[in-house]
CSV table of C-alpha atoms in Angstrom, one decimal:
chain,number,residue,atom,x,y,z
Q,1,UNK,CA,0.0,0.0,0.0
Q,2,UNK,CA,1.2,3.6,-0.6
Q,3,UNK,CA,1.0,6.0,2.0
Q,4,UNK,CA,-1.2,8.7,2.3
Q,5,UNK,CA,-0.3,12.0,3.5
Q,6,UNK,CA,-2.3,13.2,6.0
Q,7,UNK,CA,-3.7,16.7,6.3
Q,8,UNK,CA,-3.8,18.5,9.5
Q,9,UNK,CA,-6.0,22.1,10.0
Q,10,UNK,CA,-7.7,23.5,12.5
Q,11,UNK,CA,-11.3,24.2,12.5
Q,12,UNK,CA,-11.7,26.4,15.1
Q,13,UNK,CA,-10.9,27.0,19.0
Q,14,UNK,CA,-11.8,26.1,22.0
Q,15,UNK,CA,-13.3,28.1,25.2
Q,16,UNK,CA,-9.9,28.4,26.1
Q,17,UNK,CA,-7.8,28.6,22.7
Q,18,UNK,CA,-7.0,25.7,21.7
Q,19,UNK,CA,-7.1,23.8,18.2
Q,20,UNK,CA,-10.1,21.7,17.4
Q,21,UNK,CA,-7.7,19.7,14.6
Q,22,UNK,CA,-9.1,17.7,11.5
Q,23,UNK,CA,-6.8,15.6,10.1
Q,24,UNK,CA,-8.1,14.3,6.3
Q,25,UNK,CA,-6.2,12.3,3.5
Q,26,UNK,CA,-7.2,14.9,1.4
Q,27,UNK,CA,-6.3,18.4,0.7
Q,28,UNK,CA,-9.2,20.2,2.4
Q,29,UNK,CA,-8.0,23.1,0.6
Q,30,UNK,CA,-8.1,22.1,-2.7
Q,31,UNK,CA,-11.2,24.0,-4.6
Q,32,UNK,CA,-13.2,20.8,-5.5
Q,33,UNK,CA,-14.2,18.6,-2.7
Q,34,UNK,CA,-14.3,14.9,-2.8
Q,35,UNK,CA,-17.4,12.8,-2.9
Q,36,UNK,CA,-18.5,10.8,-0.2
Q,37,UNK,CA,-16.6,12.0,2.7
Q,38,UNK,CA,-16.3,9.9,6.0
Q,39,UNK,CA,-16.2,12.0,9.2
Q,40,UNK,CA,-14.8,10.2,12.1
Q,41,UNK,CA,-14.8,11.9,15.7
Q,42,UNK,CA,-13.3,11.1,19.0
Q,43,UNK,CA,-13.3,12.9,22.1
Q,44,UNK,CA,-16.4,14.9,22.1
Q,45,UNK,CA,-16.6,14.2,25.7
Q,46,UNK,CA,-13.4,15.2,27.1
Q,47,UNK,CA,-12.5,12.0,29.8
Q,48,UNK,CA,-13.7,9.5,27.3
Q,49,UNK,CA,-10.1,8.4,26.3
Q,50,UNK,CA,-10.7,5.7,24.3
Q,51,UNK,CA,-12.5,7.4,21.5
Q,52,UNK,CA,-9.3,9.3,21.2
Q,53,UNK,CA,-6.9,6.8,21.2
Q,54,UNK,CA,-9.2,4.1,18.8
Q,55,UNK,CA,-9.0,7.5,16.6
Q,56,UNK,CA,-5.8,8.0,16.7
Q,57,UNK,CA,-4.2,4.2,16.0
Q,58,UNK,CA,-7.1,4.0,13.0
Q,59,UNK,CA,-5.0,7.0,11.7
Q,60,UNK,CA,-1.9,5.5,12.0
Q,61,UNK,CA,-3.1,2.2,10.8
Q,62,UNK,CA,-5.2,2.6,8.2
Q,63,UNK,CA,-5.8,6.0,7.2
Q,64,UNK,CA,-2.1,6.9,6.8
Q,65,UNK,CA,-0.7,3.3,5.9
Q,66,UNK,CA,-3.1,3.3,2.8
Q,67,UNK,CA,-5.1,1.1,3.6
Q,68,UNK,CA,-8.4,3.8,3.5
Q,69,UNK,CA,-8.5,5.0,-0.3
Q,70,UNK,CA,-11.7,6.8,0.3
Q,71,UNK,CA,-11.7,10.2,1.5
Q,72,UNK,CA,-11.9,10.5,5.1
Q,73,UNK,CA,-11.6,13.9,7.8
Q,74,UNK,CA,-11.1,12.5,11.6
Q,75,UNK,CA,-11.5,14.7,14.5
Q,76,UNK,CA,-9.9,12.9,17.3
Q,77,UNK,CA,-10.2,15.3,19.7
Q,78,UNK,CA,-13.7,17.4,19.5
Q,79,UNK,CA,-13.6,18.7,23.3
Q,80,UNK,CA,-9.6,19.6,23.6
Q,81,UNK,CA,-9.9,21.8,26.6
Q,82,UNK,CA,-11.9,18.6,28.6
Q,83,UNK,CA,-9.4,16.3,27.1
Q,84,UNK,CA,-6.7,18.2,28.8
Q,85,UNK,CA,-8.8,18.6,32.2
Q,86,UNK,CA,-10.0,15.1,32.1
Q,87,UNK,CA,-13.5,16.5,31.9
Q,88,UNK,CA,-16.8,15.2,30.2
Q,89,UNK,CA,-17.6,19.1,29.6
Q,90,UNK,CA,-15.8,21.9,27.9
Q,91,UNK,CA,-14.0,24.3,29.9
Q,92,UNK,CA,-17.6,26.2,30.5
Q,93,UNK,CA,-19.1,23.1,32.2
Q,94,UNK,CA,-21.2,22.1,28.8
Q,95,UNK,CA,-22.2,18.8,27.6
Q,96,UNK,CA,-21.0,19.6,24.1
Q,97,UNK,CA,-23.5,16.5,23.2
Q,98,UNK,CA,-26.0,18.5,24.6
Q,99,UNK,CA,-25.4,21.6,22.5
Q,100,UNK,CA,-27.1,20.9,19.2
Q,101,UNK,CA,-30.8,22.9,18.0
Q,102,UNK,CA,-32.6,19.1,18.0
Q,103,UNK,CA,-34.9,19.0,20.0
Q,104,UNK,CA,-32.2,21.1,22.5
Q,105,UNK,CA,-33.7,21.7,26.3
Q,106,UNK,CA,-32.6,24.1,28.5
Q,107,UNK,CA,-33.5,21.9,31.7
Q,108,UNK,CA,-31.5,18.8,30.4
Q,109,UNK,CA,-30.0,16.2,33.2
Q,110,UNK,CA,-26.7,17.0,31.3
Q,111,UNK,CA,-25.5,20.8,31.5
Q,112,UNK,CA,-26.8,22.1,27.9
Q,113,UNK,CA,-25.3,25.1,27.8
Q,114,UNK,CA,-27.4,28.8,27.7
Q,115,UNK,CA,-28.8,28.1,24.0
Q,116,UNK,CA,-28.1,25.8,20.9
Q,117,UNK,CA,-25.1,26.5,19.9
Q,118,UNK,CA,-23.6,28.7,22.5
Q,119,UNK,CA,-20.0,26.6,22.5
Q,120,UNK,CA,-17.3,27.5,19.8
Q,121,UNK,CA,-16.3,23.6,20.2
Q,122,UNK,CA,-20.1,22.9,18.9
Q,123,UNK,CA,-20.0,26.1,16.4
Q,124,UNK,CA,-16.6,24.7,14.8
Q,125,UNK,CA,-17.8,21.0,14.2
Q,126,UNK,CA,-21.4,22.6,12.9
Q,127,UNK,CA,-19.5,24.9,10.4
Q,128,UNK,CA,-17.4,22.5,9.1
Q,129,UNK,CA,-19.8,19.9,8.9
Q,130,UNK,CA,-22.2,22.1,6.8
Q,131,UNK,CA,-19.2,22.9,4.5
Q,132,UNK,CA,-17.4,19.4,3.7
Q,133,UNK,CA,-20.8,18.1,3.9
Q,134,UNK,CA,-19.7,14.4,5.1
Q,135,UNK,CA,-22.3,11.3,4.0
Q,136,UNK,CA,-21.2,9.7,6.4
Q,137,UNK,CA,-20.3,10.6,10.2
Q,138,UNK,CA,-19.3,8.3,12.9
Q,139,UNK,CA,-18.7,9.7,16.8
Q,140,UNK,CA,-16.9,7.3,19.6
Q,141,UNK,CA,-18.3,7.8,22.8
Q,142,UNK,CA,-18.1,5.8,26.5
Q,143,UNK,CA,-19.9,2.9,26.5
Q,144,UNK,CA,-23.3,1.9,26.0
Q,145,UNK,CA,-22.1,-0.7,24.1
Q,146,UNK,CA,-24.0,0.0,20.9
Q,147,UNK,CA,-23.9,0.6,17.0
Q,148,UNK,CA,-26.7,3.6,17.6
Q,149,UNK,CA,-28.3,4.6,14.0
Q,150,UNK,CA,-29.7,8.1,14.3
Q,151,UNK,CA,-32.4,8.7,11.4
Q,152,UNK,CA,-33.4,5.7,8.3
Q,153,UNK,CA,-30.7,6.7,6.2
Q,154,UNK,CA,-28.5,5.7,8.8
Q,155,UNK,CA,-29.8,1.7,8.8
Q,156,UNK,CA,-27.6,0.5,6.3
Q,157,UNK,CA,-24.8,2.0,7.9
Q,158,UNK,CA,-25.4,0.7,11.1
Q,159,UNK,CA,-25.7,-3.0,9.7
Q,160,UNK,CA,-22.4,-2.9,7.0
Q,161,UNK,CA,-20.1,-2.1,10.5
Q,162,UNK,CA,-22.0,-4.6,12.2
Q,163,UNK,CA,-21.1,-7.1,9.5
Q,164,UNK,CA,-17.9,-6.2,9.8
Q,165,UNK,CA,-17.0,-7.7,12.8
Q,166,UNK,CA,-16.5,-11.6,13.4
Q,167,UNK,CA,-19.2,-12.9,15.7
Q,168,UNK,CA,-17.0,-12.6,19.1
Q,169,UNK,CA,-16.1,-9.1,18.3
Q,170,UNK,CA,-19.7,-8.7,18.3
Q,171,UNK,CA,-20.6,-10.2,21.4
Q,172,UNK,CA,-20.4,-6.7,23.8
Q,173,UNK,CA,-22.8,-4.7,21.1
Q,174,UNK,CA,-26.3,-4.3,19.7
Q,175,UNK,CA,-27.6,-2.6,17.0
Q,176,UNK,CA,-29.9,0.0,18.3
Q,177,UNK,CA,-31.7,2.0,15.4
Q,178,UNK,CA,-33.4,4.9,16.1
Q,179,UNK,CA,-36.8,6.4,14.9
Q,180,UNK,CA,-39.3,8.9,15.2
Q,181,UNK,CA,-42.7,9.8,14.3
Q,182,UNK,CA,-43.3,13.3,12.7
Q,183,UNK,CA,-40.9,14.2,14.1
Q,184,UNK,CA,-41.3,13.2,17.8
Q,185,UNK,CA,-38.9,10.8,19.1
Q,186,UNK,CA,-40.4,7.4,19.1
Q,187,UNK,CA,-37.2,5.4,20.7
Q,188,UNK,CA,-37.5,7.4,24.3
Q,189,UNK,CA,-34.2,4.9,25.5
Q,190,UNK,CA,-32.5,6.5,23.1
Q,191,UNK,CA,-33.9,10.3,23.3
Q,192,UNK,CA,-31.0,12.6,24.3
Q,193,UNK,CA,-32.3,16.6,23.8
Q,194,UNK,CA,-29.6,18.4,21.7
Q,195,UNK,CA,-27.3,15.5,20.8
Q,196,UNK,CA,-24.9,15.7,18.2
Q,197,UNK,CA,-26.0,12.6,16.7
Q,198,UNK,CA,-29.9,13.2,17.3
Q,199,UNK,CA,-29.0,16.7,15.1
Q,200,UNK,CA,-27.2,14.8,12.5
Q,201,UNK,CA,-29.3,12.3,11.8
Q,202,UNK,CA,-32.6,14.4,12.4
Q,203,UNK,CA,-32.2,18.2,12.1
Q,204,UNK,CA,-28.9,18.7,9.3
Q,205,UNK,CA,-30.0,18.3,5.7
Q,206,UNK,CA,-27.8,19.6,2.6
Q,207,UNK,CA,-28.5,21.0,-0.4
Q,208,UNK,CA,-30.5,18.4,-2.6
Q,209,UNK,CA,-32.1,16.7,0.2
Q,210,UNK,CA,-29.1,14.3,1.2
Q,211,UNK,CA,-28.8,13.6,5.0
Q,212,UNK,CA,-25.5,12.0,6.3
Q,213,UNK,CA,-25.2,8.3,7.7
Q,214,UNK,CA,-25.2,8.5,11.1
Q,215,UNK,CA,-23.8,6.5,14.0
Q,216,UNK,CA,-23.1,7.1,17.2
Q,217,UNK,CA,-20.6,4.4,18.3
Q,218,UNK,CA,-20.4,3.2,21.6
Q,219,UNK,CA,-17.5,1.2,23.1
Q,220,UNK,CA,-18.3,-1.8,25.3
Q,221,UNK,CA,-17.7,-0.9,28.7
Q,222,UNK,CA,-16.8,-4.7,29.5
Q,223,UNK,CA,-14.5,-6.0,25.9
Q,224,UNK,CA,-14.9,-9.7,27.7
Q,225,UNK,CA,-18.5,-9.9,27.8
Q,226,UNK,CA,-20.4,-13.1,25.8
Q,227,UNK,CA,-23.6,-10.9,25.3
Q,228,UNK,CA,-24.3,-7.4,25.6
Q,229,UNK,CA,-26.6,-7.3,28.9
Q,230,UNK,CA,-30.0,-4.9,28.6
Q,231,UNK,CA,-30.5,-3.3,30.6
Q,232,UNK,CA,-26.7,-2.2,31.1
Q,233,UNK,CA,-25.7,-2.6,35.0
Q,234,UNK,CA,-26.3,0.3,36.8
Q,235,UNK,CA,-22.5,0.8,37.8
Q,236,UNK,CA,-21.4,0.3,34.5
Q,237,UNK,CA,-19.7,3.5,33.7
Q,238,UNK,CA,-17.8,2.5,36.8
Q,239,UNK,CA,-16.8,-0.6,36.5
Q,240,UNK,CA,-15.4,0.8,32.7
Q,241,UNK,CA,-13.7,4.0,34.5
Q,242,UNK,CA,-11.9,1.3,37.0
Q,243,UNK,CA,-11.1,-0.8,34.2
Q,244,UNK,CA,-9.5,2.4,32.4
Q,245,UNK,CA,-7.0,3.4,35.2
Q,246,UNK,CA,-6.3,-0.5,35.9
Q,247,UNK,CA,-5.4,-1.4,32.8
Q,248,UNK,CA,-5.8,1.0,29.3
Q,249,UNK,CA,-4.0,-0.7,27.3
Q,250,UNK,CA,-5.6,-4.0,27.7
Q,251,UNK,CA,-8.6,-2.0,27.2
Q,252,UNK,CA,-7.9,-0.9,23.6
Q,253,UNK,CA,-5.7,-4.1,22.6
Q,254,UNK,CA,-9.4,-6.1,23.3
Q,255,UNK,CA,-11.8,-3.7,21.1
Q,256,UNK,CA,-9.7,-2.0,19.1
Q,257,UNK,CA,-9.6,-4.9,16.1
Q,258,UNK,CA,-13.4,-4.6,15.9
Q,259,UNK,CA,-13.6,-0.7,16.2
Q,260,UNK,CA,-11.2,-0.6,13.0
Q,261,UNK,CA,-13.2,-3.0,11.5
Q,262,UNK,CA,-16.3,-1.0,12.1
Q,263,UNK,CA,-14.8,2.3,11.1
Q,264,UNK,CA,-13.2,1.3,7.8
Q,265,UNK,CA,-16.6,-0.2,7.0
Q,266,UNK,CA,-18.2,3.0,6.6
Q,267,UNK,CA,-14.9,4.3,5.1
Q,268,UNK,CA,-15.8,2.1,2.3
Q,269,UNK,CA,-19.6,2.6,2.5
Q,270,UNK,CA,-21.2,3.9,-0.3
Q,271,UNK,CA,-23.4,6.9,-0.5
């Protein structure tokens, strides 16, 4: 395979300055745009390490060893300054997952920030999203243990990374798929008010009618597990936290073959 260069710019900044960096292997300057874009994101929520590191070695492995010959912008880390202060929220105390205009609430159980919108994080991903116009966006997030499809043009998505994976790789996911009823959601498990992926899927629609693929990926928080429990235990994000500062590298080493796996899937997607 031949290597691919890969592209670094920033988007935007954070609450406190800092880059929010795409990295493409394309030239996101160049004055035509390719077709069929991939958007890959990690690190939306800032103490969800994972997501940045599965980003980050997908990079290295496939994006930038050739492997990936479609055109693909990753986003590794979305949330920078909570990434740095180990934080779920930006550096205003925001749920950046809660920041979106669908179906955003003001009184959310998650801090949803003064109005839609109101973060530059949020502004910066919005902006660039509506420019590069990606058909496909995938987000890494901590760990409902799910392939979640926001919106019908997100099924086949949802099922290709599924497919992807070898039936043990499966075993700590479901397929959840979203719906809703004009325009109410129908799914009230999977009803989060101004989330990124409820606003992607739902509320963003570009010229010609085309709405991206989207999934919301989320990482077991047990790797080991022969089935995916339902409901999830109540300590769950607990258990995965200790897990974490145990051990993070045994973490990634178990579900980082299927997370690649998923992720090139929709690379290679078509739309």
């Amino acid at each position: 395979m031949i290597a691919n260069r890969i592209c670094q710019h920033s988007i935007g900044q954070s609450v406190q300055g800092r880059d929010v960096v795409a990295e493409s292997n394309f030239d996101p300057a160049a004055p035509i745009r390719p077709a069929n874009i991939t958007l890959i994101i990690g690190g939306l929520h800032g103490d969800e390490k994972a997501t940045v590191a599965l980003v980050a070695t997908f990079r290295e492995q496939w994006v930038a060893a050739g492997e990936i010959k479609s055109p693909v912008v990753m986003i590794p880390v979305a949330n920078p300054d909570g990434f740095v202060a180990n934080s779920r929220y930006n550096a205003n105390r925001v749920d950046l997952n809660r920041n979106c205009d669908s179906a955003w609430q003001p009184d959310s159980i998650e801090p949803s920030g003064p109005y839609p919108w109101s973060e530059p994080e949020s502004r910066a991903i919005r902006d660039f999203i509506v420019t590069f116009q990606p058909a496909k966006i995938v987000s890494l997030h901590w760990a409902l243990a799910e392939i979640d499809a926001d919106g019908p043009q997100s099924t086949g998505l949802a099922h290709r990374m599924w497919n992807a994976m070898t039936p043990e790789q499966r075993a700590p996911y479901r397929i959840r798929i979203a719906a809703r009823e004009e325009g109410q959601p129908s799914d009230p498990e999977g009803f989060c008010p101004g989330s990124f992926g409820q606003w992607c899927g739902y509320g963003l629609q570009f010229a010609g009618g085309l709405r991206p693929a989207m999934i919301t990926l989320e990482l077991p928080y047990d790797p080991q597990t022969e089935s995916r429990p339902h409901p999830l235990p109540d300590d769950h994000l607990d258990d995965l936290h200790a897990r974490w500062h145990e051990n993070p590298k045994a973490y990634l080493q178990a579900v980082e073959p299927g997370v690649h796996k998923m992720l090139a899937a929709a690379c290679h997607y078509p739309r």
